[in-house]
Short mmCIF file of C-alpha atoms and ligand atoms in Angstrom, two decimals:
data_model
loop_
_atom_site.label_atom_id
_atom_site.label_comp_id
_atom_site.label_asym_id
_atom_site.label_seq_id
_atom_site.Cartn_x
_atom_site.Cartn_y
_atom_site.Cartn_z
CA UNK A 18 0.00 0.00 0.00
CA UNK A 19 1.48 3.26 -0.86
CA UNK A 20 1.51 6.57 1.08
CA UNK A 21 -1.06 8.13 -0.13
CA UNK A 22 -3.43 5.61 0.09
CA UNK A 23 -2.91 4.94 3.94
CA UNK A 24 -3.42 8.92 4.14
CA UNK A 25 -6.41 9.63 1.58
CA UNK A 26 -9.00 11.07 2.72
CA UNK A 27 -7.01 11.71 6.24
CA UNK A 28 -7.98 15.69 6.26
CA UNK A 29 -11.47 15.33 5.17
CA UNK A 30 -12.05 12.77 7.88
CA UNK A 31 -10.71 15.30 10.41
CA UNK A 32 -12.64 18.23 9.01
CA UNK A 33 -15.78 15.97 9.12
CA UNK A 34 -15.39 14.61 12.41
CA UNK A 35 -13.82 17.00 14.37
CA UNK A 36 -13.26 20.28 12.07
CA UNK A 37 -15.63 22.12 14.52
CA UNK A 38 -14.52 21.07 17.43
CA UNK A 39 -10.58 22.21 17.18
CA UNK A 40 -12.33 25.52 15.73
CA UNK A 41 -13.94 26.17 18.63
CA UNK A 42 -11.05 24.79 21.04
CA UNK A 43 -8.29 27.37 19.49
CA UNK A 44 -11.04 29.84 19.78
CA UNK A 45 -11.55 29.60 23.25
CA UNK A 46 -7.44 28.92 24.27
CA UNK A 47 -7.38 32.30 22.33
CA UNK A 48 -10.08 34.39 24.52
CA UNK A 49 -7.50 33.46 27.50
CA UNK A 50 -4.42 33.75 26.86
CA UNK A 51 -1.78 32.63 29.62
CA UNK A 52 1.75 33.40 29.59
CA UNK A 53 4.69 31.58 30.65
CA UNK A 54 4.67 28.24 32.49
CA UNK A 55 1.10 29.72 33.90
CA UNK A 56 -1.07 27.83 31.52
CA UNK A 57 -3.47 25.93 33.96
CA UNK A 58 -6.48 26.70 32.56
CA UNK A 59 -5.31 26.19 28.89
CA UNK A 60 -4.14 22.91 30.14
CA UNK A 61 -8.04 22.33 31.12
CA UNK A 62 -9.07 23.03 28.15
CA UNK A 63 -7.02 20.50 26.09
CA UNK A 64 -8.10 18.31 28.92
CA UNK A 65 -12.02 18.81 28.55
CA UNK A 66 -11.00 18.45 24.86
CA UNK A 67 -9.24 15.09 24.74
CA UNK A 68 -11.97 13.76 26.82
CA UNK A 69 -13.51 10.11 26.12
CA UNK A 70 -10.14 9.39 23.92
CA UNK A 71 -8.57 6.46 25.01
CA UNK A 72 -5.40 8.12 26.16
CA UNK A 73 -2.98 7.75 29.49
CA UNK A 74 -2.81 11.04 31.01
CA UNK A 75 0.26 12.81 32.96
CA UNK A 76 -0.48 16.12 33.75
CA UNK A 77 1.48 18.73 35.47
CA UNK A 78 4.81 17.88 33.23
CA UNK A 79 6.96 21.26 33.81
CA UNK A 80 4.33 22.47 35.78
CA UNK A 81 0.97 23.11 33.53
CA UNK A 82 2.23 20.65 30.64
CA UNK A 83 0.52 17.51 29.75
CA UNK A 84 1.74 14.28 27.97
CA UNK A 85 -0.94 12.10 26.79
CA UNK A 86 -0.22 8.84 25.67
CA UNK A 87 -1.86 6.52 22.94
CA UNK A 88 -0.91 3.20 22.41
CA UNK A 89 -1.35 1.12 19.00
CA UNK A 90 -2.69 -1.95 18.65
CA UNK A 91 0.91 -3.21 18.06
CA UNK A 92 4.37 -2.85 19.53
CA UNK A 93 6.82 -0.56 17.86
CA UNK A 94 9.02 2.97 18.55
CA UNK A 95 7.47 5.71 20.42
CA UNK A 96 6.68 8.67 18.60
CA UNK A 97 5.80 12.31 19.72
CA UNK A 98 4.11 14.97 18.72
CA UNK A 99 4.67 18.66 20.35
CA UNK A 100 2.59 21.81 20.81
CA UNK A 101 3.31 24.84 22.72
CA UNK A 102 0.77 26.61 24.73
CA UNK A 103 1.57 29.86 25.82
CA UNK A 104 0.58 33.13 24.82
CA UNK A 105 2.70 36.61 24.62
CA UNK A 106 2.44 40.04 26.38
CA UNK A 107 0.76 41.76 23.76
CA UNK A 108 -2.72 44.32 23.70
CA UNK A 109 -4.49 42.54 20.97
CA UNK A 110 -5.75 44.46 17.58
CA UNK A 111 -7.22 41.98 15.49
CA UNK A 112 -10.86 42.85 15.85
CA UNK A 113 -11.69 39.26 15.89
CA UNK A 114 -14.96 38.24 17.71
CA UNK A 115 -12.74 35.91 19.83
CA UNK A 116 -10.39 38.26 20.44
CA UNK A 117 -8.09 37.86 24.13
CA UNK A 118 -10.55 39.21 27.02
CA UNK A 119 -7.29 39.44 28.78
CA UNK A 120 -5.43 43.24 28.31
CA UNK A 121 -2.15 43.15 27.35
CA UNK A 122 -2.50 39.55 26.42
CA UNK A 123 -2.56 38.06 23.20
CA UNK A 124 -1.72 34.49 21.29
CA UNK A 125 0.16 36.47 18.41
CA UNK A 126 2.22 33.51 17.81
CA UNK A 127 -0.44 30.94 16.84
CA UNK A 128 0.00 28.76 19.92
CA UNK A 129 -3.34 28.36 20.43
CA UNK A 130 -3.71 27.04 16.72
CA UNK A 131 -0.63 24.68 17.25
CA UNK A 132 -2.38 22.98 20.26
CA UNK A 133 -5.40 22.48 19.17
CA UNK A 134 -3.80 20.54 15.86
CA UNK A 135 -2.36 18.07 17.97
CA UNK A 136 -6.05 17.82 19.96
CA UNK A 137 -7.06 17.55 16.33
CA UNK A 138 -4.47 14.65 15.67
CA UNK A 139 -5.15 13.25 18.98
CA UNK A 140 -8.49 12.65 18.01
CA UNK A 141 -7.85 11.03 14.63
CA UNK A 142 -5.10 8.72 16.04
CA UNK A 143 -7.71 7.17 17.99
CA UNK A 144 -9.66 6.30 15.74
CA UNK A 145 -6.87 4.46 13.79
CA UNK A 146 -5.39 2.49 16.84
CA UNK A 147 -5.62 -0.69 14.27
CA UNK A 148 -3.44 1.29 12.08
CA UNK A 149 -0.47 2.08 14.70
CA UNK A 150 2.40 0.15 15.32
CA UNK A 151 3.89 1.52 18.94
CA UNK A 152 2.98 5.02 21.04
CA UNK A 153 2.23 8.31 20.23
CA UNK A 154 2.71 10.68 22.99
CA UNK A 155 1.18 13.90 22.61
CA UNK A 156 2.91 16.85 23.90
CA UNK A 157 1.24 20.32 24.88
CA UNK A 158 4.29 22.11 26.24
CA UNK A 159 3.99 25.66 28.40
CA UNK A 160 6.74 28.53 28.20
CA UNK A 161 7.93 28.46 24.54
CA UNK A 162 8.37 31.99 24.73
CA UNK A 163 10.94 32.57 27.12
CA UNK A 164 11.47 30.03 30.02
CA UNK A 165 12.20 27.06 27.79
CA UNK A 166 9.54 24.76 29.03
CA UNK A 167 10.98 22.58 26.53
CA UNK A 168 14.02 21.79 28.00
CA UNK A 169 12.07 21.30 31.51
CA UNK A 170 10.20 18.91 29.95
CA UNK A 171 13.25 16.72 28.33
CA UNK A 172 14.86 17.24 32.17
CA UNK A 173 11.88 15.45 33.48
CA UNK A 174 12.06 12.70 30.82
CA UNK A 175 9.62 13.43 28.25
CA UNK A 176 12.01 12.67 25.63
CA UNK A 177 13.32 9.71 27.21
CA UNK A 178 11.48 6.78 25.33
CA UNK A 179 11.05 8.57 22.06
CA UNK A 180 12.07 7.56 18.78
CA UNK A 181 11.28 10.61 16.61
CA UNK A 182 9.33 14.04 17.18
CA UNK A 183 7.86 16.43 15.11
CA UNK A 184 5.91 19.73 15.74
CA UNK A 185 4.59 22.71 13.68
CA UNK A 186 4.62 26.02 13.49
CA UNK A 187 1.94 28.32 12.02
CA UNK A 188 3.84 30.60 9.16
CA UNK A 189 2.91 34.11 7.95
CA UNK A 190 4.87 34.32 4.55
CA UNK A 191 3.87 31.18 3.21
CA UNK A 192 1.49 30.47 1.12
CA UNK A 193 -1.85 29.25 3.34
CA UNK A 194 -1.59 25.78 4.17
CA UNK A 195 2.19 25.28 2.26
CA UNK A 196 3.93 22.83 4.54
CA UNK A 197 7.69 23.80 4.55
CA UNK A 198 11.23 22.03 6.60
CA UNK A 199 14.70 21.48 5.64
CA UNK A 200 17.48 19.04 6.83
CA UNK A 201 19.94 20.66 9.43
CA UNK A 202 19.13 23.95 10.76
CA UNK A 203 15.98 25.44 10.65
CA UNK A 204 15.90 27.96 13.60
CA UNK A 205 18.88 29.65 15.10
CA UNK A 206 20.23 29.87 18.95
CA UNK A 207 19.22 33.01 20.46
CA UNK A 208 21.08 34.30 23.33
CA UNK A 209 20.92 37.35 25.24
CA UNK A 210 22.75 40.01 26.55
CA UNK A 211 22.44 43.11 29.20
CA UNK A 212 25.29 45.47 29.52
CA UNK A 213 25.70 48.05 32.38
CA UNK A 214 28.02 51.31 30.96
CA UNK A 215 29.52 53.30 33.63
CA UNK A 216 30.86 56.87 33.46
CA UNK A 217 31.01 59.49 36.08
CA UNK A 218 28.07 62.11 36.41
CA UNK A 219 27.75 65.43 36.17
CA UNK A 220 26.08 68.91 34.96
CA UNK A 221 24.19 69.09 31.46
CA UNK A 222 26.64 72.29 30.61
CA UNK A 223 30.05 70.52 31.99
CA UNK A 224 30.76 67.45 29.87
CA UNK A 225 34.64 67.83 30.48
CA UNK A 226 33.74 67.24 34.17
CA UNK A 227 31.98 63.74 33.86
CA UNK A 228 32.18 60.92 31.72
CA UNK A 229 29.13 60.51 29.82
CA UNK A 230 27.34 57.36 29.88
CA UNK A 231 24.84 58.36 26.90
CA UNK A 232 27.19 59.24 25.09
CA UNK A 233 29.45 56.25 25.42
CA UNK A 234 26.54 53.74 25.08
CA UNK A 235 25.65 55.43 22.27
CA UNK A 236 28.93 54.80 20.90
CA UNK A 237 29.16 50.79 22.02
CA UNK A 238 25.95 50.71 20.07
CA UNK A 239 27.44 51.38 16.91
CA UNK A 240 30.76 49.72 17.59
CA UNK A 241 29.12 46.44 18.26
CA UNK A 242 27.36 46.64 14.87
CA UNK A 243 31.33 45.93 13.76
CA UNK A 244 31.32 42.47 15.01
CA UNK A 245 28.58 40.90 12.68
CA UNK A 246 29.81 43.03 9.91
CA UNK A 247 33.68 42.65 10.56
CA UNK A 248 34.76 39.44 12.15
CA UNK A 249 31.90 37.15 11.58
CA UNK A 250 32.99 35.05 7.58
CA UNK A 251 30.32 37.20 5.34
CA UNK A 252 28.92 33.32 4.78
CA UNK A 253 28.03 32.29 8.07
CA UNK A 254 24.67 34.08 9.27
CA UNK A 255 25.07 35.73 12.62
CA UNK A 256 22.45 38.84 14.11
CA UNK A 257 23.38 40.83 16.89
CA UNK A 258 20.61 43.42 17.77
CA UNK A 259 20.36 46.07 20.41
CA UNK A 260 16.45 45.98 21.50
CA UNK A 261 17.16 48.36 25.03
CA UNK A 262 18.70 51.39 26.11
CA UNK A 263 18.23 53.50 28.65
CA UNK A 264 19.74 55.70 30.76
CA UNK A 265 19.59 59.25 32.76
CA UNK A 266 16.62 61.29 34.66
CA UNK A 267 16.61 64.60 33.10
CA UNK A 268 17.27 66.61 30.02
CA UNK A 269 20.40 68.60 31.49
CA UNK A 270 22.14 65.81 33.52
CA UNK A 271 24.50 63.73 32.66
CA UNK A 272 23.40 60.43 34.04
CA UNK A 273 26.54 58.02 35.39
CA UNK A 274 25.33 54.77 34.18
CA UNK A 275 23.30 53.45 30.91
CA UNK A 276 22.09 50.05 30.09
CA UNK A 277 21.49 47.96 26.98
CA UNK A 278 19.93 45.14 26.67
CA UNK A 279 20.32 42.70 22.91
CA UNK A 280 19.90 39.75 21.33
CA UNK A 281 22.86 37.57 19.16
CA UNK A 282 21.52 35.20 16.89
CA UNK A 283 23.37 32.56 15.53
CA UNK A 284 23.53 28.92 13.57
CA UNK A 285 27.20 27.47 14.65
CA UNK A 286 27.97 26.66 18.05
CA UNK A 287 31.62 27.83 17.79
CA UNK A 288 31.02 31.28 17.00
CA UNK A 289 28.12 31.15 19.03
CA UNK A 290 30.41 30.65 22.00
CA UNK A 291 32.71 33.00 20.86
CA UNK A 292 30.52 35.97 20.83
CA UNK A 293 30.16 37.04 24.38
CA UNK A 294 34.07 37.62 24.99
CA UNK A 295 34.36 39.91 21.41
CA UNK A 296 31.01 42.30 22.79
CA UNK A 297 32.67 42.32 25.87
CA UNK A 298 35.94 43.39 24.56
CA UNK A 299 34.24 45.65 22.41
CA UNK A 300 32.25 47.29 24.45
CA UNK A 301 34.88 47.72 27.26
CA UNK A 302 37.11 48.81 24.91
CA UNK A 303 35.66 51.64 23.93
CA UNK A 304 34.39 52.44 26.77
CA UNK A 305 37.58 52.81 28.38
CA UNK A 306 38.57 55.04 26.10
CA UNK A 307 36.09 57.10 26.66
CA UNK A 308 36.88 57.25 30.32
CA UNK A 309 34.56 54.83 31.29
CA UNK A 310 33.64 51.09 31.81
CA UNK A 311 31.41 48.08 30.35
CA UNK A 312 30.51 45.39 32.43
CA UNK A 313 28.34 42.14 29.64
CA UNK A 314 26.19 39.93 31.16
CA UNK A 315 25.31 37.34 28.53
CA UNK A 316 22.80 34.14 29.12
CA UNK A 317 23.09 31.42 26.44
CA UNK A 318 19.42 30.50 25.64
CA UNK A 319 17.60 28.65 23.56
CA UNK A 320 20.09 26.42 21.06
CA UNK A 321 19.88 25.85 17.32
CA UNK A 322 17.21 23.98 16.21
CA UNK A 323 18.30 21.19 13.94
CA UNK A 324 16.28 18.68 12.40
CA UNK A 325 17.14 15.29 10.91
CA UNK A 326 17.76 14.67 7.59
CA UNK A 327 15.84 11.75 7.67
CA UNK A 328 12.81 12.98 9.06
CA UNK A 329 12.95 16.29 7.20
CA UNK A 330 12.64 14.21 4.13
CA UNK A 331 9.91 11.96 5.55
CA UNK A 332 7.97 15.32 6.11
CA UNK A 333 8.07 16.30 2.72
CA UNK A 334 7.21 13.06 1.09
CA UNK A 335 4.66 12.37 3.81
CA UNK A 336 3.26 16.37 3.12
CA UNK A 337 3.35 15.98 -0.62
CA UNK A 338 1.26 12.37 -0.74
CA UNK A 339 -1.71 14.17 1.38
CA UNK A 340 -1.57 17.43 -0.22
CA UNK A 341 0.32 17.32 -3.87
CA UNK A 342 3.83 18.32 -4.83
CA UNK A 343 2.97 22.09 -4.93
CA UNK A 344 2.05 21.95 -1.52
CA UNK A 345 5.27 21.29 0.17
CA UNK A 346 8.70 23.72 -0.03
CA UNK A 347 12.07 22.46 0.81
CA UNK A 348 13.42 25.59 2.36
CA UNK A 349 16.68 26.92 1.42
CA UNK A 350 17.38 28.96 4.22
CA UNK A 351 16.65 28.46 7.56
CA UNK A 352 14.95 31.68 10.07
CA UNK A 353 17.07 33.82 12.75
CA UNK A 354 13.83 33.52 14.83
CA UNK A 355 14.37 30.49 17.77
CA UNK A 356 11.97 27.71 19.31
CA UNK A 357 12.70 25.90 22.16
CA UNK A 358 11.53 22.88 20.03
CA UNK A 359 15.45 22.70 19.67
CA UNK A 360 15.57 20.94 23.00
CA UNK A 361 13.57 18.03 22.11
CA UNK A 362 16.13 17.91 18.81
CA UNK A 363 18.83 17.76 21.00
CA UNK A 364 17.64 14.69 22.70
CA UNK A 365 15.25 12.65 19.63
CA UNK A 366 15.69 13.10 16.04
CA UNK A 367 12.67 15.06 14.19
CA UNK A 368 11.85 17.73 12.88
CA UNK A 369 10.39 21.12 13.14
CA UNK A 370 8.02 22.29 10.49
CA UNK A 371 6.03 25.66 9.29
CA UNK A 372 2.85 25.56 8.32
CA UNK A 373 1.75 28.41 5.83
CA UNK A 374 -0.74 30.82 7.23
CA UNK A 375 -0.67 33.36 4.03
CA UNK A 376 1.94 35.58 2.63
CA UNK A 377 -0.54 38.98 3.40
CA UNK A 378 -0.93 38.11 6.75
CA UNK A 379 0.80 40.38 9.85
CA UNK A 380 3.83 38.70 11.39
CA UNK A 381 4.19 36.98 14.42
CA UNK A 382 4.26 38.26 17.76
CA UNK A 383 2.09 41.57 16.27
CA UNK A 384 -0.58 42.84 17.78
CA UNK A 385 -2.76 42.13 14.07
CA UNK A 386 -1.53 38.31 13.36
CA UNK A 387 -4.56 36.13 12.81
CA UNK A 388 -4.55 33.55 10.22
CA UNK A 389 -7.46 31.12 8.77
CA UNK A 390 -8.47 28.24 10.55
CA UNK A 391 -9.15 26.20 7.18
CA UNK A 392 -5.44 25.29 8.10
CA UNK A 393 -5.80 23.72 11.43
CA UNK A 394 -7.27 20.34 10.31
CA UNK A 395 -4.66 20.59 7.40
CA UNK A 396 -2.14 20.82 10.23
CA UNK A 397 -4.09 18.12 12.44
CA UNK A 398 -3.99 15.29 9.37
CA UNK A 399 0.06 16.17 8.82
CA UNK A 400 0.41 15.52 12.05
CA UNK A 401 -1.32 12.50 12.76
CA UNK A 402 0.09 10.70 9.36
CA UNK A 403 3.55 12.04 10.86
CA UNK A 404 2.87 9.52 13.59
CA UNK A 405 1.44 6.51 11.10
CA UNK A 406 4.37 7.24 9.17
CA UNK A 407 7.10 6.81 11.79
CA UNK A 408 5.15 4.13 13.65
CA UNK A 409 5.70 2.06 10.29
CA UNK A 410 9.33 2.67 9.04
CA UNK A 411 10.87 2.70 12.82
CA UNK A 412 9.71 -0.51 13.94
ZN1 ZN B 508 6.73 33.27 19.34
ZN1 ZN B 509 5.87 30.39 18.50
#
């Protein structure tokens, strides 16, 4: 039996039987959104959702996480399937009649959609026990943005017994419902940095007494711009972006101290390490010079997220028999964004894919994104033949 013919009809059957239901689940997870590893009552939700399934249960994984657990009708490898759950501090201005009735709340990074595909797959695997060789464990993951709940839940073992993982990510850019990966990386580390500048303060209209900490930041600002453009090969893709500064109290002093606050984004783990020490040298550098100091504090963060060749390609050829050849995008280039996906593809091979949500369609973590939920059972039937797939060709 061929591919497609174990997968036909695999997103019509999900739009038929439970199309409404994941519709009305995201919709829901999206009037409340919770932040962080606070995601209790999103965690209900899915709960009340995956309700009657015939599914082991462990909640509380990395706090409000859950890991439910279906077994096939045969033995073979263990595969999962992750979602994140979390929301982002954001005042939400999409209009929509769902819209977050929380202020200053909003899922603007399609969260809520993710999760409610895997209730979506969740539901069809079920119904296809007779069809699954081994496990699927379904993950629904809290603090993907910031906190790496990911890598709390591979400390407490999620990982552990799993053969291969896959999850998705909802993609403005792409054309609506395009299913897109690549081998290797496909999202970049992303560290950060704060950085504490200290001159001497003094009177507005006596710079030659003081040593100016605006005026010194202002000049580390510019300097560090030097290190992506100057000692990083022109080949190898590196970001280092200054998001924060601040500094003084008053229009006519001149403050003593100034602070910045960046991000350095990178895809190789050698120059990813050797970052900190040239912004620090850098920075103190000219700082000194300018009769002050620099002092970095740098926190390595989320690492590169790399998937397997092997199930890269089995995402493509899986995407392309349930959706046709135009449907699917080997991408050239991975992003500089980061997902703490890159955890679980530290531990289990996999791989992380996007999911097109439309090429007109605001970006991510804006206060406009919203995106059409004809994709979600499109994202739910990927998903769940993602799990046939693997339970077949791992045993
Ligand atoms: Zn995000
Ligand atoms: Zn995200």
């Amino acid at each position: 039996m061929d591919v497609s013919q174990r997968f036909g009809g695999l997103q019509q059957e999900i739009e038929e039987n439970v199309g409404e239901r994941i519709v009305a689940l995201r919709r829901d997870i999206h009037r409340e959104p919770e932040l962080g590893f606070d995601t209790e009552k999103t965690a209900e939700k899915v709960l009340a959702a995956l309700e009657g399934l015939p599914l082991d249960l462990e909640t509380g994984v990395a706090r409000n996480g859950i890991v439910a657990t279906l077994g096939g009708e045969r033995d073979g490898p263990t595969v999962a399937l992750r979602a994140d759950m979390d929301a982002l501090p954001i005042e939400e201005e999409t209009g929509l009649p769902f819209s977050s009735e929380i202020e200053g709340r909003m899922h603007a990074c399609g969260h809520d959609g993710h999760t409610s595909m895997l209730v979506g797959a969740a539901h069809a695997l079920s119904g296809m026990r007779d069809r699954l060789n081994g496990t699927v464990k379904f993950v629904f993951q809290p603090a993907e943005e910031g906190g790496g709940g990911g890598r709390v839940m591979v400390d407490e073992g999620v990982a552990d017994d799993v053969s291969s993982i896959f999850a998705l990510h909802l993609w403005p850019g792409l054309p609506l419902g395009k299913v897109a990966t690549k081998a290797g990386p496909i999202m970049a580390a992303a560290d950060a940095f704060e950085m504490e500048i200290r001159g001497s303060g003094g009177h507005g209209a006596m710079p030659h007494l003081a040593a100016d900490a605006v005026v010194i930041a202002a000049q580390v600002v510019t300097t560090l711009q030097t290190v992506v453009s100057r000692e990083v090969d022109p080949v190898e893709p590196a970001v280092l972006t200054v998001g924060e500064i601040g500094a003084g109290t008053a229009f006519n002093i001149i403050p003593e101290k100034a602070r910045l606050g960046g991000t350095v984004r990178t895809l190789n783990q050698d120059l990813r390490e050797r970052m900190p020490g040239r912004i620090e040298a850098l920075a103190r550098g000219v700082a000194k010079g300018m009769r002050g100091d620099a002092n970095l504090d740098y926190t390595f963060s989320y690492p590169v997220t790399v998937n397997d060749g092997g199930a890269a390609d089995r995402v493509l050829s899986v995407a392309e028999d349930i959706f046709g050849g135009e449907a699917v995008l080997e991408l050239p280039n991975p992003s500089m964004g980061a997902e703490d996906f890159a955890y679980f593809l530290e531990k289990v091979p996999g791989a992380f894919i996007w999911l097109g949500v439309g090429e007109d369609i605001s970006g991510l973590h804006t206060p406009r994104f919203a995106f059409d939920e004809e994709v979600l059972p499109r994202g739910s039937a990927l998903l769940a033949a993602l799990a046939l797939e693997a339970s077949q060709h791992l045993s």
